[in-house]
Coordinates of N, CA and C in Angstrom, one line a residue:
D1 N -133.0 9.6 -47.9 CA -131.8 10.4 -47.9 C -130.7 9.8 -47.2
L2 N -129.5 10.0 -47.6 CA -128.3 9.5 -47.0 C -128.0 10.3 -45.7
V3 N -127.6 9.6 -44.6 CA -127.3 10.3 -43.4 C -126.1 9.6 -42.7
L4 N -125.4 10.4 -41.9 CA -124.2 9.9 -41.2 C -124.5 10.1 -39.7
A5 N -124.2 9.1 -38.9 CA -124.4 9.1 -37.4 C -123.0 9.3 -36.8
I6 N -122.8 10.3 -36.0 CA -121.5 10.6 -35.4 C -121.6 10.3 -33.9
G7 N -120.6 9.7 -33.4 CA -120.6 9.4 -31.9 C -119.3 8.7 -31.5
N8 N -119.4 8.1 -30.3 CA -118.3 7.4 -29.7 C -118.8 6.1 -29.3
P9 N -119.1 5.2 -30.3 CA -119.7 3.9 -29.9 C -118.7 3.0 -29.1
F10 N -119.3 2.4 -28.1 CA -118.5 1.5 -27.2 C -117.2 2.2 -26.7
N11 N -117.2 3.5 -26.7 CA -116.0 4.2 -26.1 C -114.7 4.0 -26.9
V12 N -114.9 3.7 -28.2 CA -113.7 3.4 -29.0 C -113.1 4.6 -29.6
G13 N -113.8 5.8 -29.5 CA -113.3 7.0 -30.1 C -114.3 7.5 -31.1
Q14 N -114.1 8.7 -31.6 CA -115.1 9.3 -32.5 C -115.2 8.5 -33.8
S15 N -116.4 8.2 -34.1 CA -116.7 7.3 -35.3 C -117.9 7.9 -36.1
V16 N -117.9 7.5 -37.3 CA -119.0 7.9 -38.2 C -119.6 6.6 -38.9
S17 N -120.9 6.5 -38.9 CA -121.5 5.4 -39.7 C -122.5 6.0 -40.7
M18 N -122.7 5.3 -41.8 CA -123.5 5.8 -42.8 C -124.8 4.9 -43.0
G19 N -125.9 5.6 -43.3 CA -127.1 4.8 -43.6 C -128.1 5.7 -44.4
I20 N -129.3 5.4 -44.4 CA -130.4 6.1 -45.0 C -131.4 6.4 -44.0
V21 N -132.3 7.4 -44.3 CA -133.5 7.7 -43.5 C -134.5 6.7 -44.0
S22 N -135.0 5.9 -43.0 CA -136.0 4.9 -43.4 C -137.4 5.4 -43.2
A23 N -137.6 6.3 -42.3 CA -138.9 6.9 -42.1 C -138.8 8.2 -41.3
L24 N -139.9 9.0 -41.4 CA -140.0 10.2 -40.5 C -141.2 10.0 -39.7
H25 N -141.3 10.8 -38.6 CA -142.5 10.9 -37.7 C -142.8 9.5 -37.1
R26 N -141.8 8.7 -36.7 CA -142.1 7.5 -36.0 C -142.6 7.8 -34.6
A27 N -143.6 7.1 -34.2 CA -144.2 7.4 -32.9 C -144.8 6.1 -32.3
E28 N -145.3 6.2 -31.1 CA -145.9 5.1 -30.4 C -145.0 3.9 -30.3
L29 N -143.7 4.3 -30.0 CA -142.7 3.3 -29.7 C -142.6 3.0 -28.2
G30 N -143.2 3.7 -27.4 CA -143.2 3.5 -25.9 C -142.0 4.0 -25.2
V31 N -141.3 4.9 -25.8 CA -140.1 5.4 -25.1 C -140.2 6.7 -24.5
N32 N -141.3 7.5 -24.9 CA -141.5 8.8 -24.4 C -142.9 9.2 -24.6
T33 N -143.4 10.2 -23.9 CA -144.8 10.7 -24.1 C -144.9 11.4 -25.4
F34 N -143.9 12.2 -25.7 CA -143.9 13.0 -27.0 C -142.9 12.3 -27.9
E35 N -143.4 11.6 -29.0 CA -142.6 10.9 -29.9 C -142.8 11.4 -31.3
N36 N -141.6 11.7 -31.9 CA -141.6 12.1 -33.3 C -140.2 11.9 -33.8
F37 N -139.8 10.6 -34.2 CA -138.5 10.3 -34.4 C -138.2 10.1 -35.9
I38 N -136.9 10.3 -36.3 CA -136.4 9.9 -37.6 C -135.8 8.5 -37.4
Q39 N -136.3 7.6 -38.3 CA -135.7 6.2 -38.3 C -134.6 6.1 -39.3
T40 N -133.5 5.5 -38.9 CA -132.4 5.3 -39.8 C -131.7 4.0 -39.6
D41 N -131.0 3.5 -40.6 CA -130.3 2.3 -40.5 C -128.8 2.6 -40.3
A42 N -128.4 3.9 -40.2 CA -127.0 4.2 -39.8 C -126.8 3.6 -38.4
A43 N -125.6 3.0 -38.2 CA -125.4 2.4 -36.9 C -125.4 3.3 -35.7
I44 N -126.3 3.2 -34.8 CA -126.4 3.9 -33.6 C -126.2 2.9 -32.5
N45 N -124.9 2.8 -32.0 CA -124.6 1.9 -30.9 C -124.5 2.7 -29.6
Q46 N -124.2 2.0 -28.5 CA -124.0 2.7 -27.2 C -122.8 3.6 -27.4
G47 N -123.0 4.9 -27.0 CA -122.0 5.9 -27.2 C -122.4 6.8 -28.3
N48 N -123.3 6.4 -29.2 CA -123.8 7.3 -30.3 C -124.9 8.2 -29.8
S49 N -125.6 7.8 -28.8 CA -126.8 8.6 -28.3 C -126.3 10.0 -27.9
G50 N -126.9 11.0 -28.4 CA -126.5 12.4 -28.2 C -125.6 12.9 -29.3
G51 N -125.2 12.0 -30.2 CA -124.3 12.5 -31.3 C -125.2 13.0 -32.4
A52 N -124.5 13.6 -33.4 CA -125.2 14.2 -34.5 C -125.6 13.2 -35.5
L53 N -126.8 13.4 -36.1 CA -127.2 12.7 -37.4 C -127.2 13.8 -38.4
I54 N -126.3 13.7 -39.4 CA -126.2 14.8 -40.4 C -126.5 14.2 -41.8
N55 N -126.9 15.1 -42.7 CA -127.1 14.7 -44.1 C -125.8 14.8 -44.9
S56 N -125.8 14.5 -46.1 CA -124.6 14.5 -46.9 C -124.0 15.8 -47.2
N57 N -124.8 16.9 -46.9 CA -124.3 18.3 -47.0 C -123.7 18.8 -45.7
G58 N -123.7 17.9 -44.7 CA -123.2 18.3 -43.4 C -124.1 19.0 -42.5
N59 N -125.4 19.1 -42.9 CA -126.4 19.8 -42.1 C -127.0 18.8 -41.0
L60 N -127.1 19.4 -39.8 CA -127.7 18.6 -38.7 C -129.2 18.3 -39.0
V61 N -129.6 17.1 -39.0 CA -131.0 16.7 -39.2 C -131.6 16.1 -37.9
G62 N -130.7 15.7 -37.0 CA -131.3 15.1 -35.8 C -130.2 14.8 -34.8
I63 N -130.6 14.4 -33.6 CA -129.7 13.9 -32.6 C -130.0 12.5 -32.3
N64 N -129.0 11.6 -32.4 CA -129.2 10.2 -32.2 C -129.7 9.9 -30.8
N65 N -130.7 9.0 -30.7 CA -131.3 8.8 -29.5 C -131.3 7.4 -29.0
F66 N -131.8 6.4 -29.7 CA -131.8 5.0 -29.3 C -131.9 4.1 -30.4
I67 N -131.8 2.8 -30.1 CA -131.9 1.7 -31.2 C -132.9 0.7 -30.7
V68 N -133.4 -0.1 -31.6 CA -134.1 -1.3 -31.3 C -133.2 -2.4 -31.7
N69 N -132.9 -3.3 -30.8 CA -132.0 -4.4 -31.2 C -132.7 -5.7 -31.2
G70 N -132.2 -6.7 -31.9 CA -132.9 -8.0 -32.0 C -132.4 -9.0 -31.0
G71 N -131.3 -8.6 -30.2 CA -130.8 -9.5 -29.3 C -131.5 -9.5 -27.9
K72 N -131.3 -10.5 -27.1 CA -131.9 -10.6 -25.8 C -131.2 -9.7 -24.8
N73 N -129.9 -9.5 -25.1 CA -129.0 -8.7 -24.3 C -129.2 -7.2 -24.6
E74 N -129.6 -6.4 -23.7 CA -129.8 -5.0 -24.0 C -128.6 -4.3 -24.4
D75 N -127.4 -4.9 -24.1 CA -126.1 -4.3 -24.5 C -125.7 -4.7 -25.9
S76 N -126.5 -5.5 -26.6 CA -126.1 -5.9 -27.9 C -126.2 -4.7 -28.9
G77 N -125.5 -4.8 -30.0 CA -125.3 -3.7 -30.9 C -126.5 -3.4 -31.9
N78 N -126.2 -2.5 -32.8 CA -127.1 -2.0 -33.8 C -127.6 -3.2 -34.6
A79 N -128.9 -3.1 -34.9 CA -129.6 -4.1 -35.8 C -130.2 -3.4 -37.0
G80 N -129.8 -2.1 -37.2 CA -130.3 -1.4 -38.4 C -131.6 -0.6 -38.1
V81 N -132.0 -0.5 -36.9 CA -133.2 0.2 -36.6 C -132.9 1.2 -35.5
G82 N -132.5 2.4 -35.9 CA -132.1 3.5 -34.9 C -133.0 4.7 -35.1
F83 N -133.0 5.5 -34.0 CA -133.9 6.6 -34.0 C -133.2 7.9 -33.5
A84 N -133.6 9.0 -34.1 CA -133.0 10.3 -33.8 C -134.1 11.3 -33.6
I85 N -133.9 12.3 -32.7 CA -134.8 13.3 -32.5 C -134.6 14.4 -33.6
P86 N -135.7 14.8 -34.3 CA -135.5 15.7 -35.4 C -135.0 17.1 -35.0
V87 N -134.2 17.8 -35.8 CA -133.7 19.1 -35.5 C -134.8 20.1 -35.3
S88 N -136.0 19.9 -35.9 CA -137.1 20.8 -35.7 C -137.6 20.8 -34.3
T89 N -137.6 19.6 -33.7 CA -138.0 19.4 -32.3 C -137.0 20.1 -31.4
L90 N -135.7 19.8 -31.7 CA -134.6 20.3 -30.9 C -134.7 21.9 -30.9
Q91 N -134.9 22.5 -32.1 CA -135.0 23.9 -32.2 C -136.1 24.5 -31.3
Q92 N -137.3 23.9 -31.3 CA -138.4 24.4 -30.5 C -138.0 24.3 -29.0
V93 N -137.4 23.2 -28.6 CA -137.0 23.1 -27.2 C -135.9 24.1 -26.8
A94 N -134.9 24.2 -27.7 CA -133.8 25.1 -27.4 C -134.3 26.6 -27.4
D95 N -135.2 27.0 -28.3 CA -135.7 28.3 -28.3 C -136.4 28.7 -27.0
E96 N -137.3 27.7 -26.6 CA -138.0 27.9 -25.4 C -137.1 28.0 -24.1
L97 N -136.1 27.1 -24.1 CA -135.2 27.1 -23.0 C -134.4 28.5 -22.9
I98 N -134.0 28.9 -24.0 CA -133.3 30.2 -24.1 C -134.2 31.4 -23.7
K99 N -135.4 31.3 -24.1 CA -136.4 32.4 -23.9 C -136.9 32.4 -22.5
T100 N -137.3 31.2 -21.9 CA -137.9 31.2 -20.6 C -137.2 30.4 -19.6
G101 N -136.2 29.6 -20.0 CA -135.5 28.8 -19.0 C -136.1 27.5 -18.7
K102 N -137.2 27.2 -19.3 CA -137.9 25.9 -19.1 C -138.8 25.6 -20.3
V103 N -139.2 24.3 -20.4 CA -140.1 23.9 -21.5 C -141.5 23.7 -20.9
S104 N -142.5 24.4 -21.4 CA -143.8 24.2 -21.0 C -144.6 23.5 -22.1
R105 N -145.5 22.6 -21.7 CA -146.3 21.9 -22.6 C -147.8 22.0 -22.3
G106 N -148.6 22.1 -23.3 CA -150.0 22.3 -23.1 C -150.6 21.0 -22.5
Y107 N -151.7 21.1 -21.8 CA -152.4 20.0 -21.2 C -153.9 20.2 -21.3
I108 N -154.6 19.2 -21.8 CA -156.1 19.3 -21.9 C -156.8 18.3 -20.9
G109 N -156.1 17.4 -20.4 CA -156.7 16.5 -19.4 C -157.6 15.5 -20.0
A110 N -157.2 14.8 -21.1 CA -158.0 13.8 -21.7 C -157.1 12.7 -22.3
N111 N -157.4 11.5 -22.1 CA -156.7 10.4 -22.8 C -157.5 9.8 -23.9
S112 N -156.9 9.4 -24.9 CA -157.6 8.9 -26.1 C -157.0 7.6 -26.7
Q113 N -157.6 7.0 -27.6 CA -157.1 5.9 -28.4 C -157.4 6.0 -29.8
N114 N -156.6 5.4 -30.6 CA -156.8 5.5 -32.1 C -158.1 4.8 -32.5
I115 N -158.7 5.2 -33.5 CA -159.9 4.6 -34.0 C -159.5 3.5 -35.0
T116 N -160.0 2.3 -34.8 CA -159.7 1.2 -35.7 C -160.8 1.2 -36.8
P117 N -160.6 0.5 -37.9 CA -161.6 0.5 -38.9 C -163.0 -0.1 -38.4
Q118 N -162.9 -1.0 -37.5 CA -164.1 -1.6 -36.8 C -164.8 -0.5 -36.0
M119 N -164.1 0.3 -35.3 CA -164.7 1.3 -34.5 C -165.3 2.4 -35.4
A120 N -164.6 2.7 -36.5 CA -165.2 3.7 -37.5 C -166.5 3.2 -38.0
K121 N -166.6 1.9 -38.3 CA -167.8 1.3 -38.8 C -168.9 1.4 -37.7
A122 N -168.6 1.0 -36.5 CA -169.6 1.0 -35.4 C -170.1 2.4 -35.1
F123 N -169.2 3.5 -35.3 CA -169.7 4.8 -35.0 C -170.2 5.5 -36.3
N124 N -170.3 4.8 -37.4 CA -170.7 5.3 -38.7 C -169.9 6.5 -39.2
L125 N -168.6 6.3 -39.0 CA -167.6 7.4 -39.5 C -167.2 7.1 -40.9
P126 N -166.9 8.1 -41.6 CA -166.4 7.9 -43.0 C -165.1 7.3 -43.1
N127 N -164.2 7.4 -42.1 CA -162.9 6.8 -42.0 C -162.5 6.7 -40.6
A128 N -161.2 6.2 -40.4 CA -160.7 6.0 -39.0 C -159.9 7.1 -38.6
S129 N -160.1 8.3 -39.1 CA -159.3 9.5 -38.7 C -159.9 10.1 -37.5
G130 N -159.1 10.5 -36.6 CA -159.6 11.1 -35.3 C -159.2 10.1 -34.2
V131 N -159.5 10.6 -32.9 CA -159.3 9.7 -31.8 C -160.5 9.7 -30.9
I132 N -160.7 8.6 -30.3 CA -161.9 8.5 -29.4 C -161.4 8.8 -28.0
I133 N -162.1 9.6 -27.3 CA -161.8 10.0 -25.9 C -162.1 8.9 -25.0
A134 N -161.1 8.4 -24.3 CA -161.2 7.2 -23.5 C -161.5 7.6 -22.0
S135 N -160.9 8.8 -21.6 CA -161.1 9.3 -20.2 C -160.9 10.8 -20.2
V136 N -161.5 11.4 -19.3 CA -161.4 12.8 -19.1 C -161.1 13.1 -17.6
V137 N -160.1 13.9 -17.4 CA -159.7 14.2 -16.0 C -160.7 15.2 -15.4
T138 N -161.2 14.8 -14.2 CA -162.2 15.6 -13.5 C -161.6 17.0 -13.3
N139 N -162.4 18.0 -13.6 CA -162.0 19.4 -13.4 C -160.9 19.9 -14.3
G140 N -160.5 19.0 -15.3 CA -159.4 19.4 -16.2 C -159.9 20.3 -17.3
P141 N -159.1 20.8 -18.2 CA -159.5 21.7 -19.2 C -160.5 21.0 -20.2
A142 N -160.4 19.8 -20.5 CA -161.3 19.1 -21.4 C -162.7 19.0 -20.8
A143 N -162.7 18.6 -19.5 CA -163.9 18.4 -18.7 C -164.6 19.8 -18.6
E144 N -163.9 20.8 -18.3 CA -164.5 22.2 -18.2 C -165.0 22.6 -19.5
A145 N -164.4 22.1 -20.7 CA -164.9 22.5 -22.0 C -166.2 21.7 -22.4
G146 N -166.4 20.6 -21.7 CA -167.6 19.8 -22.0 C -167.3 18.5 -22.8
V147 N -166.0 18.2 -22.9 CA -165.6 16.9 -23.6 C -166.1 15.7 -22.8
Q148 N -166.6 14.7 -23.5 CA -167.2 13.5 -22.8 C -166.5 12.3 -23.3
V149 N -166.4 11.3 -22.4 CA -165.9 10.0 -22.9 C -166.8 9.5 -24.0
G150 N -166.1 9.0 -25.1 CA -166.8 8.6 -26.3 C -166.9 9.6 -27.4
D151 N -166.5 10.8 -27.1 CA -166.4 11.9 -28.1 C -165.3 11.5 -29.0
I152 N -165.4 11.9 -30.3 CA -164.3 11.7 -31.2 C -163.7 13.0 -31.6
L153 N -162.5 13.2 -31.1 CA -161.7 14.4 -31.4 C -161.1 14.4 -32.8
I154 N -161.5 15.3 -33.6 CA -161.0 15.3 -35.0 C -160.1 16.5 -35.3
K155 N -160.1 17.5 -34.5 CA -159.3 18.7 -34.8 C -159.1 19.5 -33.5
I156 N -157.9 20.1 -33.4 CA -157.6 21.1 -32.4 C -157.2 22.4 -33.1
D157 N -158.0 23.4 -32.9 CA -157.8 24.7 -33.7 C -157.8 24.3 -35.2
D158 N -156.7 24.6 -35.9 CA -156.7 24.4 -37.3 C -156.0 23.1 -37.7
T159 N -155.6 22.3 -36.7 CA -154.8 21.1 -36.9 C -155.7 19.8 -36.8
N160 N -155.7 19.1 -37.9 CA -156.5 17.8 -37.9 C -155.8 16.8 -37.0
I161 N -156.6 16.0 -36.3 CA -156.0 15.0 -35.4 C -156.4 13.6 -35.9
P162 N -155.4 13.0 -36.7 CA -155.7 11.7 -37.3 C -155.5 10.6 -36.3
N163 N -154.6 10.8 -35.3 CA -154.3 9.7 -34.4 C -153.8 10.3 -33.0
V164 N -153.6 9.4 -32.1 CA -153.2 9.7 -30.7 C -151.9 10.6 -30.7
N165 N -150.9 10.2 -31.5 CA -149.7 10.9 -31.5 C -149.9 12.4 -32.0
A166 N -150.7 12.6 -32.9 CA -151.0 14.0 -33.4 C -151.7 14.7 -32.3
M167 N -152.6 14.1 -31.5 CA -153.3 14.8 -30.4 C -152.2 15.2 -29.3
V168 N -151.4 14.3 -29.0 CA -150.4 14.5 -27.9 C -149.4 15.7 -28.4
N169 N -148.9 15.6 -29.6 CA -148.0 16.6 -30.1 C -148.6 18.0 -30.3
T170 N -149.9 18.0 -30.8 CA -150.6 19.2 -31.0 C -150.9 19.9 -29.6
T171 N -151.4 19.1 -28.7 CA -151.6 19.6 -27.3 C -150.4 20.1 -26.7
A172 N -149.3 19.4 -26.9 CA -148.0 19.8 -26.2 C -147.5 21.2 -26.7
K173 N -147.9 21.6 -28.0 CA -147.5 22.8 -28.5 C -148.3 24.0 -27.9
L174 N -149.4 23.7 -27.3 CA -150.1 24.8 -26.6 C -149.4 25.3 -25.4
K175 N -149.5 26.5 -25.1 CA -148.9 27.1 -23.9 C -150.0 27.1 -22.8
P176 N -149.5 26.9 -21.6 CA -150.5 27.0 -20.5 C -151.2 28.3 -20.5
G177 N -152.6 28.3 -20.4 CA -153.4 29.5 -20.5 C -153.9 29.7 -21.9
D178 N -153.4 29.1 -22.9 CA -153.9 29.3 -24.3 C -155.3 28.7 -24.4
T179 N -156.1 29.4 -25.2 CA -157.4 28.8 -25.5 C -157.4 28.0 -26.8
A180 N -157.9 26.8 -26.8 CA -157.9 26.0 -28.0 C -159.4 25.5 -28.3
I181 N -159.7 25.5 -29.5 CA -161.0 25.0 -29.9 C -160.9 23.5 -30.3
L182 N -161.6 22.7 -29.5 CA -161.6 21.2 -29.8 C -162.8 20.9 -30.6
Y183 N -162.6 20.3 -31.7 CA -163.7 19.9 -32.6 C -163.9 18.4 -32.4
V184 N -165.1 18.1 -31.8 CA -165.5 16.7 -31.5 C -166.7 16.3 -32.2
L185 N -166.8 15.0 -32.6 CA -168.0 14.4 -33.1 C -168.8 13.7 -31.9
R186 N -170.1 14.0 -31.8 CA -170.9 13.4 -30.8 C -172.3 13.2 -31.3
N187 N -172.7 12.0 -31.4 CA -174.1 11.7 -31.9 C -174.3 12.2 -33.3
G188 N -173.3 12.1 -34.1 CA -173.4 12.6 -35.5 C -173.3 14.0 -35.7
Q189 N -173.0 14.8 -34.7 CA -172.9 16.2 -34.8 C -171.5 16.7 -34.5
T190 N -171.0 17.7 -35.1 CA -169.7 18.3 -34.8 C -169.9 19.4 -33.8
L191 N -169.2 19.3 -32.7 CA -169.3 20.4 -31.7 C -167.9 21.1 -31.6
E192 N -168.0 22.4 -31.4 CA -166.8 23.2 -31.1 C -166.7 23.6 -29.7
L193 N -165.8 23.0 -28.9 CA -165.6 23.2 -27.5 C -164.4 24.0 -27.2
K194 N -164.5 25.0 -26.3 CA -163.4 25.9 -26.0 C -162.7 25.4 -24.8
A195 N -161.4 25.0 -24.9 CA -160.7 24.6 -23.7 C -159.5 25.5 -23.4
I196 N -159.2 25.7 -22.1 CA -158.1 26.5 -21.7 C -157.0 25.6 -21.2
A197 N -155.9 25.6 -22.0 CA -154.8 24.6 -21.7 C -154.1 25.0 -20.4

């Protein structure tokens, strides 16, 4: 889809650049714990961060956030790879701030890694969907629920967990004190473990 990035690049004054949406749900870029970005080639230069990313109907679709540039100088300009925070994420955060004055995120106390095709083969899995639990925080919610290192987390409540990003974002949507059912594979069996976030 066609999008317009609005901002004040390099402090030259209000400007608009045009591009397309290259991808949705970009993650694992290493800029934040919770990543779910819109990728665009609309020019997002210094001064565009925080500006609106709108569609051709004038609807807000995101807030410009950062770029990846090809230069060695961090101050170099747009190289056609920019990222914006989706309006759906902004709405969730704004609603929670208005309602409670703060943003709370769920926590289960486990770190994971994506399953490679080689790992899927080694674990006799039908595919590489899910995440392998790499560590469990002592006395954390996952540990209290019985999650073990080496377990393969495939689902939290009704949400499938195909990768680490899905696990982080699904966990973050839990409220502290919520009960979540963690579906894990262990020794060829699916276990339902109850965790309190």
